XYZ file of C-alpha atoms in Angstrom:
670
model
C -9.356 -33.938 -42.874
C -9.891 -33.017 -46.504
C -6.082 -32.798 -47.107
C -5.530 -36.277 -45.594
C -8.263 -37.727 -47.729
C -6.825 -36.183 -50.872
C -3.354 -37.445 -49.992
C -4.721 -41.010 -49.367
C -6.512 -41.000 -52.677
C -3.441 -39.685 -54.512
C -1.256 -42.362 -52.924
C -3.711 -45.065 -53.856
C -3.948 -43.748 -57.408
C -0.104 -44.034 -57.739
C -0.197 -47.594 -56.530
C -3.262 -48.647 -58.487
C -5.493 -48.484 -55.402
C -3.428 -51.013 -53.479
C -0.689 -50.606 -50.910
C 1.284 -53.524 -52.249
C 0.960 -56.106 -55.015
C -0.935 -59.205 -54.255
C -4.018 -61.197 -55.210
C -6.937 -58.958 -56.212
C -9.980 -59.062 -54.022
C -13.145 -60.317 -55.806
C -15.107 -57.314 -56.988
C -18.636 -57.355 -55.477
C -21.208 -54.953 -54.071
C -20.223 -56.044 -50.554
C -16.548 -55.232 -51.257
C -17.442 -51.785 -52.633
C -19.560 -51.089 -49.501
C -16.652 -52.272 -47.300
C -14.039 -49.990 -48.848
C -16.465 -46.994 -48.875
C -17.284 -47.564 -45.210
C -13.566 -47.683 -44.463
C -13.040 -44.403 -46.432
C -15.689 -42.729 -44.270
C -16.765 -39.973 -46.677
C -18.944 -39.420 -49.787
C -17.140 -40.455 -53.015
C -17.445 -39.778 -56.708
C -17.768 -42.804 -58.960
C -14.182 -42.339 -60.256
C -12.935 -42.357 -56.674
C -14.719 -45.608 -55.959
C -13.189 -47.078 -59.108
C -9.739 -46.015 -57.925
C -10.267 -47.535 -54.468
C -11.211 -50.902 -56.018
C -7.803 -50.997 -57.825
C -9.509 -51.597 -61.136
C -8.810 -49.783 -64.399
C -11.246 -47.854 -66.545
C -12.354 -51.032 -68.363
C -14.162 -52.068 -65.130
C -16.029 -48.742 -64.803
C -19.344 -50.140 -66.142
C -19.116 -53.162 -63.716
C -18.426 -50.875 -60.726
C -21.132 -48.430 -61.820
C -23.666 -51.283 -62.019
C -22.754 -52.515 -58.498
C -22.966 -48.936 -57.105
C -26.401 -48.622 -58.755
C -27.518 -51.935 -57.136
C -26.353 -50.670 -53.696
C -28.330 -47.415 -54.263
C -31.447 -49.403 -55.237
C -31.115 -51.495 -52.083
C -30.691 -48.334 -50.026
C -27.241 -49.265 -48.672
C -25.723 -46.368 -50.598
C -27.360 -43.001 -51.161
C -26.778 -40.643 -54.149
C -26.023 -37.180 -52.811
C -25.789 -33.702 -54.386
C -22.939 -33.382 -56.889
C -23.198 -37.041 -57.949
C -21.335 -38.318 -54.888
C -22.251 -41.546 -53.148
C -22.406 -42.022 -49.376
C -22.810 -45.124 -47.122
C -26.292 -44.879 -45.676
C -25.223 -45.788 -42.172
C -22.526 -43.092 -42.140
C -24.663 -40.388 -43.763
C -27.446 -40.541 -41.094
C -29.637 -42.123 -43.668
C -32.027 -45.039 -43.231
C -33.891 -47.089 -45.756
C -36.990 -49.102 -45.162
C -40.765 -49.289 -45.662
C -42.811 -46.141 -45.323
C -45.919 -46.431 -43.176
C -48.368 -43.503 -43.536
C -50.782 -42.381 -40.899
C -54.244 -41.263 -42.019
C -53.464 -37.729 -40.864
C -50.673 -37.458 -43.394
C -47.356 -38.064 -41.611
C -45.416 -41.263 -41.756
C -42.695 -43.436 -40.298
C -39.831 -45.175 -42.100
C -39.611 -48.647 -40.648
C -35.947 -49.619 -40.407
C -36.632 -53.259 -39.717
C -34.332 -53.274 -36.605
C -36.774 -52.217 -33.901
C -39.361 -49.386 -33.531
C -36.822 -47.245 -31.571
C -34.850 -46.932 -34.907
C -37.832 -45.872 -37.035
C -37.787 -42.309 -38.419
C -40.730 -39.945 -38.149
C -41.418 -38.018 -41.393
C -43.756 -34.932 -41.428
C -46.329 -34.841 -44.247
C -44.482 -31.870 -45.927
C -41.271 -33.905 -46.208
C -42.667 -37.117 -47.852
C -41.728 -35.857 -51.342
C -44.381 -37.759 -53.129
C -43.760 -41.105 -51.339
C -46.865 -43.104 -50.433
C -47.689 -45.802 -47.913
C -45.818 -48.984 -48.528
C -42.982 -47.495 -50.573
C -39.433 -48.557 -49.878
C -37.621 -45.221 -49.377
C -34.342 -43.672 -48.347
C -34.792 -41.023 -45.607
C -32.271 -38.660 -43.960
C -32.260 -38.301 -40.231
C -32.340 -34.564 -39.477
C -32.710 -34.539 -35.657
C -33.136 -36.902 -32.815
C -34.860 -36.363 -29.488
C -36.521 -38.191 -26.596
C -39.319 -39.415 -28.868
C -36.883 -40.701 -31.541
C -35.589 -39.603 -34.884
C -37.187 -37.197 -37.378
C -36.226 -36.747 -40.973
C -37.235 -36.469 -44.596
C -37.607 -38.767 -47.560
C -34.759 -38.464 -50.034
C -36.022 -40.819 -52.716
C -38.323 -43.701 -53.467
C -36.504 -46.916 -54.018
C -39.556 -49.010 -55.026
C -43.263 -48.574 -55.314
C -44.840 -51.408 -53.419
C -48.489 -50.474 -54.048
C -49.521 -51.605 -57.549
C -53.219 -52.209 -56.949
C -55.920 -50.725 -54.705
C -59.198 -51.970 -53.350
C -61.807 -49.219 -52.944
C -65.198 -47.735 -53.774
C -65.915 -46.651 -57.363
C -67.295 -43.094 -57.817
C -68.443 -42.622 -61.415
C -68.077 -39.183 -63.036
C -69.009 -37.731 -66.444
C -65.506 -37.847 -67.863
C -63.481 -39.812 -65.421
C -64.184 -42.237 -62.577
C -62.388 -42.361 -59.229
C -61.547 -45.282 -56.903
C -61.333 -44.106 -53.219
C -59.095 -46.546 -51.406
C -60.513 -48.441 -48.475
C -57.044 -48.236 -46.837
C -57.103 -44.856 -45.044
C -53.335 -44.718 -45.267
C -53.480 -44.293 -49.049
C -53.914 -40.576 -49.343
C -54.866 -40.466 -52.990
C -57.578 -41.529 -55.411
C -57.054 -43.633 -58.600
C -58.377 -42.026 -61.713
C -60.088 -44.523 -64.053
C -61.151 -43.758 -67.650
C -64.829 -44.668 -68.161
C -63.844 -47.297 -70.728
C -61.744 -49.114 -68.123
C -64.318 -49.621 -65.304
C -65.543 -53.192 -66.273
C -69.094 -51.732 -66.181
C -68.878 -51.490 -62.361
C -71.711 -49.561 -60.830
C -71.330 -46.439 -58.721
C -70.635 -47.341 -55.083
C -69.415 -50.839 -55.761
C -66.199 -52.242 -54.315
C -63.574 -52.770 -57.056
C -59.865 -53.603 -57.408
C -57.857 -51.016 -59.471
C -54.531 -51.695 -61.073
C -52.313 -48.616 -61.058
C -50.794 -47.882 -64.513
C -48.965 -44.666 -63.806
C -47.682 -42.755 -60.815
C -47.312 -39.047 -61.936
C -44.582 -36.977 -60.318
C -45.492 -34.807 -57.412
C -48.864 -35.010 -55.649
C -51.066 -35.773 -58.641
C -53.432 -38.771 -58.420
C -52.283 -41.976 -60.145
C -54.148 -43.417 -63.129
C -55.278 -46.972 -63.571
C -57.891 -49.486 -64.684
C -60.265 -51.833 -62.934
C -59.334 -55.487 -62.832
C -62.125 -56.882 -60.595
C -65.619 -55.941 -59.463
C -65.842 -57.228 -55.899
C -69.470 -56.324 -55.209
C -71.798 -54.526 -52.825
C -69.959 -53.065 -49.764
C -72.775 -54.103 -47.456
C -72.198 -57.747 -48.205
C -70.252 -59.589 -45.475
C -68.158 -61.651 -47.991
C -67.258 -58.420 -49.774
C -66.154 -56.883 -46.481
C -63.987 -59.903 -45.838
C -62.437 -59.610 -49.330
C -61.751 -55.926 -48.713
C -59.758 -56.820 -45.599
C -57.854 -59.604 -47.322
C -56.891 -57.329 -50.262
C -56.142 -54.315 -48.067
C -53.677 -56.264 -45.859
C -52.220 -58.088 -48.806
C -52.977 -61.516 -47.378
C -51.915 -64.310 -49.752
C -55.121 -66.213 -50.370
C -54.616 -68.169 -53.637
C -52.305 -71.171 -53.742
C -49.958 -71.630 -56.737
C -50.816 -74.117 -59.585
C -47.750 -76.098 -58.526
C -49.154 -76.433 -54.970
C -52.592 -77.435 -56.338
C -50.836 -80.179 -58.346
C -48.982 -81.425 -55.286
C -52.204 -81.541 -53.276
C -53.939 -83.623 -55.982
C -51.207 -86.263 -55.682
C -51.510 -86.640 -51.859
C -52.761 -89.999 -50.585
C -56.197 -90.149 -48.942
C -54.647 -91.408 -45.688
C -51.640 -93.072 -44.195
C -49.738 -95.577 -46.368
C -47.513 -98.402 -45.106
C -44.233 -96.588 -45.920
C -45.308 -93.761 -43.598
C -45.084 -96.003 -40.503
C -41.293 -96.686 -40.888
C -39.392 -95.405 -37.881
C -42.514 -94.494 -35.932
C -43.846 -95.620 -32.567
C -47.372 -96.951 -32.642
C -49.302 -95.177 -29.900
C -52.797 -95.727 -31.324
C -53.873 -97.432 -28.161
C -52.931 -94.430 -26.017
C -56.164 -92.556 -25.066
C -55.247 -89.279 -26.697
C -58.020 -86.661 -26.939
C -58.419 -83.289 -28.602
C -59.944 -80.320 -26.785
C -60.905 -77.413 -29.058
C -63.648 -74.914 -29.911
C -66.959 -76.112 -31.100
C -66.397 -74.948 -34.675
C -62.734 -76.016 -34.954
C -61.712 -78.204 -37.905
C -57.929 -78.006 -37.927
C -56.915 -80.097 -34.865
C -53.150 -79.561 -34.307
C -52.798 -81.294 -30.952
C -53.994 -84.164 -28.823
C -53.126 -84.865 -25.180
C -53.042 -87.669 -22.682
C -52.113 -87.668 -18.958
C -51.325 -90.517 -16.569
C -50.750 -90.025 -12.852
C -47.996 -92.063 -11.214
C -46.787 -92.412 -7.619
C -44.007 -89.906 -8.215
C -45.905 -87.463 -10.421
C -47.428 -87.213 -13.891
C -46.687 -88.417 -17.399
C -47.923 -85.956 -20.113
C -48.049 -86.898 -23.813
C -48.586 -84.111 -26.351
C -49.070 -85.368 -29.916
C -48.798 -82.716 -32.651
C -49.790 -83.191 -36.294
C -46.738 -84.138 -38.337
C -47.159 -81.468 -41.060
C -43.467 -81.680 -42.081
C -44.060 -85.231 -43.377
C -46.292 -83.827 -46.118
C -44.760 -80.409 -46.715
C -41.259 -80.978 -48.192
C -38.783 -78.218 -47.458
C -38.314 -75.948 -50.507
C -41.354 -77.416 -52.392
C -43.924 -75.040 -53.990
C -46.266 -75.998 -51.115
C -43.597 -75.000 -48.604
C -43.011 -71.684 -50.388
C -46.747 -70.910 -50.299
C -46.883 -71.754 -46.571
C -43.842 -69.541 -45.829
C -45.332 -66.669 -47.780
C -48.520 -66.790 -45.694
C -46.690 -67.867 -42.476
C -49.902 -68.130 -40.560
C -53.567 -68.846 -40.881
C -55.896 -65.794 -40.537
C -59.162 -66.286 -38.688
C -62.250 -64.119 -39.347
C -65.642 -64.608 -37.689
C -67.084 -65.842 -40.936
C -64.054 -67.303 -42.780
C -60.459 -68.607 -42.577
C -57.464 -67.909 -44.823
C -55.493 -71.089 -44.100
C -51.730 -71.373 -44.275
C -52.071 -74.788 -45.807
C -54.647 -76.118 -48.309
C -57.703 -77.617 -46.589
C -56.887 -81.061 -47.837
C -54.015 -80.895 -45.326
C -55.241 -78.503 -42.682
C -58.723 -79.977 -42.230
C -58.109 -83.551 -43.256
C -54.775 -85.375 -43.762
C -52.919 -83.544 -40.994
C -55.862 -82.788 -38.717
C -56.064 -85.138 -35.698
C -59.629 -86.177 -36.409
C -61.251 -88.525 -33.955
C -61.059 -92.132 -35.018
C -58.550 -91.564 -37.826
C -54.968 -92.769 -37.833
C -52.668 -89.826 -38.154
C -48.914 -89.161 -38.225
C -47.632 -87.118 -35.263
C -44.558 -85.620 -33.585
C -44.711 -86.418 -29.937
C -43.351 -84.674 -26.833
C -43.555 -86.866 -23.723
C -42.831 -85.190 -20.365
C -42.600 -86.444 -16.825
C -43.275 -84.165 -13.900
C -42.891 -84.641 -10.152
C -45.813 -83.862 -7.928
C -44.818 -80.199 -7.624
C -44.920 -79.759 -11.454
C -41.161 -79.741 -12.049
C -40.218 -81.246 -15.289
C -37.920 -84.199 -14.703
C -37.532 -85.588 -18.218
C -38.685 -85.041 -21.829
C -38.368 -87.262 -24.893
C -39.388 -86.672 -28.472
C -40.290 -89.140 -31.200
C -42.261 -89.711 -34.429
C -45.433 -91.672 -33.986
C -48.702 -92.910 -35.533
C -51.658 -92.084 -33.325
C -55.454 -92.139 -33.206
C -57.572 -89.533 -31.388
C -59.935 -91.376 -29.062
C -62.317 -88.473 -28.474
C -63.098 -84.986 -29.858
C -63.953 -82.821 -26.866
C -64.878 -79.160 -26.799
C -63.851 -76.572 -24.183
C -67.541 -76.215 -23.197
C -67.918 -79.952 -22.711
C -64.852 -80.266 -20.551
C -65.981 -77.311 -18.437
C -69.431 -78.869 -18.005
C -67.908 -82.220 -16.938
C -65.198 -80.931 -14.613
C -66.778 -77.797 -13.204
C -70.615 -78.182 -13.613
C -70.696 -81.969 -13.002
C -72.977 -82.526 -16.049
C -74.266 -86.102 -15.588
C -75.236 -86.712 -19.148
C -71.856 -85.632 -20.531
C -70.020 -87.440 -17.716
C -71.803 -90.646 -18.747
C -71.038 -90.048 -22.442
C -67.334 -89.627 -21.784
C -67.139 -91.953 -18.782
C -63.992 -93.779 -19.899
C -62.120 -90.461 -20.097
C -63.244 -89.049 -16.648
C -60.183 -90.263 -14.660
C -57.851 -88.814 -17.292
C -59.733 -85.472 -17.467
C -59.440 -85.139 -13.650
C -55.690 -85.861 -13.863
C -55.445 -83.252 -16.636
C -57.140 -80.638 -14.397
C -54.865 -81.519 -11.438
C -51.669 -81.243 -13.506
C -52.728 -78.056 -15.319
C -53.451 -76.257 -12.043
C -50.083 -77.393 -10.619
C -48.216 -76.164 -13.775
C -50.125 -72.854 -13.733
C -49.246 -72.284 -10.022
C -45.627 -73.056 -10.747
C -45.585 -70.702 -13.762
C -47.124 -67.846 -11.820
C -44.668 -68.508 -8.976
C -41.751 -67.846 -11.348
C -43.283 -64.562 -12.502
C -45.385 -65.361 -15.577
C -47.785 -62.512 -16.264
C -51.538 -63.186 -16.797
C -53.419 -60.121 -17.939
C -57.111 -60.341 -16.828
C -58.664 -58.810 -19.875
C -61.906 -60.206 -21.402
C -61.844 -61.295 -25.051
C -64.845 -60.800 -27.372
C -66.624 -63.565 -29.252
C -68.757 -62.616 -32.216
C -72.096 -64.390 -32.704
C -73.196 -64.215 -36.386
C -76.674 -64.796 -37.645
C -77.708 -67.022 -40.594
C -77.244 -64.171 -43.105
C -73.794 -63.290 -41.670
C -74.959 -60.306 -39.633
C -73.514 -59.653 -36.199
C -76.248 -60.632 -33.731
C -74.298 -60.341 -30.462
C -70.844 -59.748 -28.950
C -70.262 -61.802 -25.804
C -67.340 -62.417 -23.456
C -65.330 -65.386 -24.714
C -65.482 -68.193 -22.244
C -62.282 -69.042 -20.340
C -62.437 -72.077 -18.064
C -60.351 -74.887 -16.728
C -60.593 -76.584 -20.175
C -58.626 -73.626 -21.696
C -56.172 -73.767 -18.796
C -55.530 -77.478 -19.478
C -54.614 -76.921 -23.174
C -52.628 -73.678 -22.499
C -50.471 -75.239 -19.780
C -49.816 -78.441 -21.695
C -48.862 -76.513 -24.923
C -46.551 -74.210 -22.946
C -44.934 -77.266 -21.327
C -44.290 -78.886 -24.677
C -43.013 -75.701 -26.290
C -40.590 -75.133 -23.317
C -39.376 -78.758 -23.437
C -38.444 -78.547 -27.157
C -36.827 -75.119 -26.662
C -34.789 -76.372 -23.706
C -33.632 -79.376 -25.762
C -32.390 -77.088 -28.536
C -30.813 -74.626 -26.151
C -29.039 -77.454 -24.184
C -27.623 -78.980 -27.388
C -26.674 -75.679 -28.996
C -28.916 -76.408 -32.021
C -29.831 -73.399 -34.171
C -33.585 -72.990 -33.977
C -36.479 -70.582 -34.281
C -37.345 -69.192 -30.816
C -40.317 -67.160 -29.645
C -38.809 -64.221 -27.854
C -40.411 -61.471 -25.900
C -38.253 -58.570 -24.655
C -38.833 -56.560 -21.482
C -40.715 -53.252 -21.863
C -38.821 -50.024 -22.294
C -37.964 -48.114 -19.105
C -39.553 -44.917 -20.413
C -42.892 -46.682 -21.050
C -42.851 -48.148 -17.499
C -42.171 -44.709 -16.022
C -45.039 -43.254 -17.976
C -47.295 -46.020 -16.763
C -46.287 -45.499 -13.085
C -46.900 -41.772 -13.496
C -50.260 -42.368 -15.079
C -51.331 -44.940 -12.411
C -50.385 -42.531 -9.663
C -51.931 -39.353 -11.010
C -55.115 -40.806 -12.479
C -55.788 -44.033 -10.562
C -54.337 -43.353 -7.128
C -52.042 -46.320 -7.252
C -48.829 -45.939 -5.220
C -46.248 -47.763 -7.374
C -42.502 -47.227 -7.384
C -40.557 -47.241 -10.646
C -38.433 -50.483 -10.440
C -34.650 -50.376 -10.892
C -35.053 -53.111 -13.393
C -38.362 -54.211 -14.841
C -39.010 -57.945 -14.369
C -42.173 -60.042 -14.700
C -42.662 -60.216 -10.965
C -42.907 -56.438 -10.763
C -45.730 -56.593 -13.364
C -47.403 -59.290 -11.280
C -47.237 -57.057 -8.247
C -48.906 -54.195 -10.095
C -51.743 -56.456 -11.313
C -52.288 -57.841 -7.779
C -52.526 -54.325 -6.390
C -55.289 -53.485 -8.866
C -57.100 -56.845 -8.532
C -60.682 -56.468 -7.313
C -60.636 -52.655 -7.531
C -62.564 -50.411 -9.956
C -59.235 -49.642 -11.590
C -58.462 -53.307 -12.391
C -59.559 -53.200 -15.991
C -57.755 -49.978 -16.940
C -54.549 -51.031 -15.115
C -54.468 -54.329 -17.047
C -55.219 -52.515 -20.317
C -52.630 -49.770 -19.899
C -49.899 -52.039 -18.549
C -50.445 -54.379 -21.512
C -49.784 -51.446 -23.861
C -46.307 -51.028 -22.399
C -45.350 -54.578 -23.430
C -43.338 -55.239 -26.559
C -44.652 -57.603 -29.193
C -43.235 -61.134 -29.146
C -41.286 -62.084 -32.262
C -39.593 -65.046 -33.927
C -35.800 -65.096 -33.741
C -32.899 -67.537 -33.840
C -31.505 -65.757 -30.855
C -32.931 -67.113 -27.563
C -33.227 -63.993 -25.398
C -35.978 -65.428 -23.195
C -39.671 -64.774 -23.038
C -40.517 -61.852 -20.693
C -44.317 -62.417 -20.455
C -44.006 -66.089 -19.629
C -40.905 -65.601 -17.432
C -39.423 -68.415 -19.498
C -35.714 -68.885 -20.311
C -36.409 -71.179 -23.208
C -39.513 -70.893 -25.384
C -40.637 -71.483 -28.948
C -43.666 -72.580 -30.918
C -43.985 -76.315 -31.568
C -47.649 -77.133 -31.100
C -49.458 -75.624 -34.131
C -47.695 -76.452 -37.370
C -51.039 -76.531 -39.324
C -51.486 -72.850 -38.794
C -48.013 -71.362 -37.946
C -44.950 -71.696 -40.153
C -42.405 -71.236 -37.290
C -43.760 -74.455 -35.745
C -43.156 -76.230 -39.016
C -39.577 -74.997 -38.950
C -39.145 -76.316 -35.383
C -40.564 -79.774 -36.405
C -37.959 -80.102 -39.105
C -35.115 -79.148 -36.875
C -36.365 -81.448 -34.169
C -36.746 -84.435 -36.552
C -33.145 -83.931 -37.765
C -31.721 -83.922 -34.228
C -33.798 -86.458 -32.210
C -31.524 -89.533 -32.625
C -28.158 -88.472 -33.830
C -25.879 -85.454 -33.657
C -26.373 -83.525 -36.895
C -23.252 -81.825 -38.209
C -24.967 -79.403 -40.530
C -27.899 -77.346 -39.330
C -31.259 -77.762 -41.104
C -31.339 -73.931 -41.468
C -28.286 -71.590 -41.199
C -28.677 -68.924 -38.497
C -28.865 -66.059 -41.035
C -31.655 -67.873 -42.925
C -33.511 -68.404 -39.663
C -33.189 -64.693 -38.929
C -34.693 -63.693 -42.238
C -37.575 -66.212 -41.889
C -38.114 -65.062 -38.316
C -38.499 -61.456 -39.477
C -40.854 -62.511 -42.279
C -43.032 -64.634 -39.978
C -43.195 -61.849 -37.393
C -44.276 -59.365 -40.041
C -46.914 -61.738 -41.445
C -48.222 -62.411 -37.925
C -48.668 -58.660 -37.352
C -50.476 -58.300 -40.696
C -52.761 -61.215 -39.762
C -53.582 -59.691 -36.375
C -54.326 -56.263 -37.925
C -56.588 -57.932 -40.487
C -58.487 -59.892 -37.846
C -58.952 -56.712 -35.704
C -60.115 -54.729 -38.670
C -62.706 -57.363 -39.651
C -64.006 -57.369 -36.111
C -64.221 -53.566 -36.081
C -66.118 -53.571 -39.403
C -68.654 -55.985 -37.899
C -68.953 -53.762 -34.794
C -69.650 -50.725 -36.880
C -72.451 -52.570 -38.794
C -73.832 -53.726 -35.418
C -73.815 -50.312 -33.802
C -75.437 -48.722 -36.881
C -78.648 -50.542 -35.720
C -78.499 -48.948 -32.317
C -78.056 -45.261 -33.055
C -79.408 -43.072 -30.227
C -79.274 -45.737 -27.570
C -77.364 -45.049 -24.251
C -74.727 -47.370 -22.895
C -72.328 -47.446 -19.965
C -68.638 -47.404 -20.751
C -65.105 -47.042 -19.453
C -62.677 -44.296 -20.607
C -59.820 -46.331 -21.966
C -57.547 -43.687 -23.543
C -57.241 -39.863 -23.188
C -55.852 -37.852 -26.164
C -55.437 -34.225 -27.118
C -58.545 -34.469 -29.331
C -60.792 -36.309 -26.868
C -60.995 -39.733 -25.291
C -61.835 -43.264 -26.235
C -64.666 -45.088 -24.445
C -65.113 -48.821 -24.333
C -68.751 -49.887 -23.871
C -69.294 -52.161 -20.914
C -69.815 -55.774 -21.676
C -69.885 -55.078 -25.399
C -66.175 -54.839 -26.280
C -66.812 -51.918 -28.640
C -64.761 -48.691 -28.363
C -64.899 -45.359 -30.078
C -64.157 -41.635 -29.720
């Protein structure tokens, strides 16, 4: 092998690195990576230069391109100053995620199964959030294990934590338990923050090895017992973008107060259609309004969605800010919106009695709930009523006379909505859609922001109506794109891994007494069967909970590989562009393709892929932030009930103990 490689290099040297004369290939990092991959072995810089067919005068250019590839992690610098292609050297590069116990994982960005476990002793000074290069040293049933070779980029530049004042030096202990260090602060750089206060520290220097970094305080956040301070901790810890750019602020100031005549061009006027919104009691950003009419042959459903894309120009500073956030983040006491409130709560929000611009999906169904036709158009609409989930439930289920009288003109339509929603839900379950029966918590805050109570979030026919209508609209748009072959942003959900299903079946059999066979191929109907077996038994909650953990997380992708959980062949997000960026992408693509065949896509597939990865990452960060804020409130609540006795359910068993979830309180702990 080595003789052949030397001969090949020698021959190429004699011919100037080319087999025959011809037009030189453009020198680029991609070209260097290509020829090194073809060579298949580590190379010295002089060998890379020879393979490019360039003379010594191009040495600095090639050296700069090689250095760029090393910074990106696509090449790795090995012992003896040789360079290897990462994918050939059993090397991965990605973001390092540290566990509070000290070990970490290098996230490859191409699925968790490709992540590399790194023991604490092999981190080589890398910290949580760093972009690193790691070598894979062994693989097994649980995945790959390796060691960090080098840090490509320090991603952590500031830390939010508690200040501890000392005689000579102060320390900031990070609130993020994954940051296994303290930031040393000179007393003169503390901004006069008091001992025990929450502060933000900028890191000035990362010493080599395991020594603590040094820095200075840039912000005094406040008392850690304050709810607003707790919220700010979570925002900073999870790096949630929460300040709009000056350019965006300028654009917002120039927005009109309402619809102007030019906005109506090319739009259908559906202001007389009795569209209504159904949302939570405290909602302010109304994305969607619905209307249903029953006919002899079935139903006509109109779903009007706020036309955010009319106000957010593609590529504008406002658009860039929205993409960076990708989603709104909802805390019990605050919201970090994707769009400025002037849009999210006013100009785009489908407020009752106000003319608004909308994107409309109109669908017709037969009496069995089969969709016969769907059309899409731009419109101007006016919400005729603002209803809450509670009000709709009181009208349709409880028969509340006072509310029924108040909304008398909408009663026939509400009954039609209930009928259609139940038909659609039945049809969806019949095809295999999975509905996990797990209660969701709702936090009740007091006047001072303290947690007063945690209750089970209400789920009624009103929620069913909106869920089914939104799913129908999302599927209709996705089917349109799929049928036309239009590049789009889909919401995809892959089937769970076979190993996880086997572990679940083994757990259910040994611990719960459920006789379940491992399926030859996991499909949604198998999951339905398992949930039906457990329904009404004492094991129902734990079966739902453990089976849910086997599921993969849904992501955004230009590749339509179906949605496992919904048993849907075509699915995307169209109905919430005020709070989700992928929906905004979908609106732009739909607008461009509604009337005529568009030759050029709104977004190239590779661009959609990158945006899908980014939106999926931001969605996970938002969810983690929301969960953490809820956990912080729960800790504060339980601190007032020390010594009290509660009933609970063992939800997880580990080597160090087990987790218990308190009954009817949605609080769990070790």
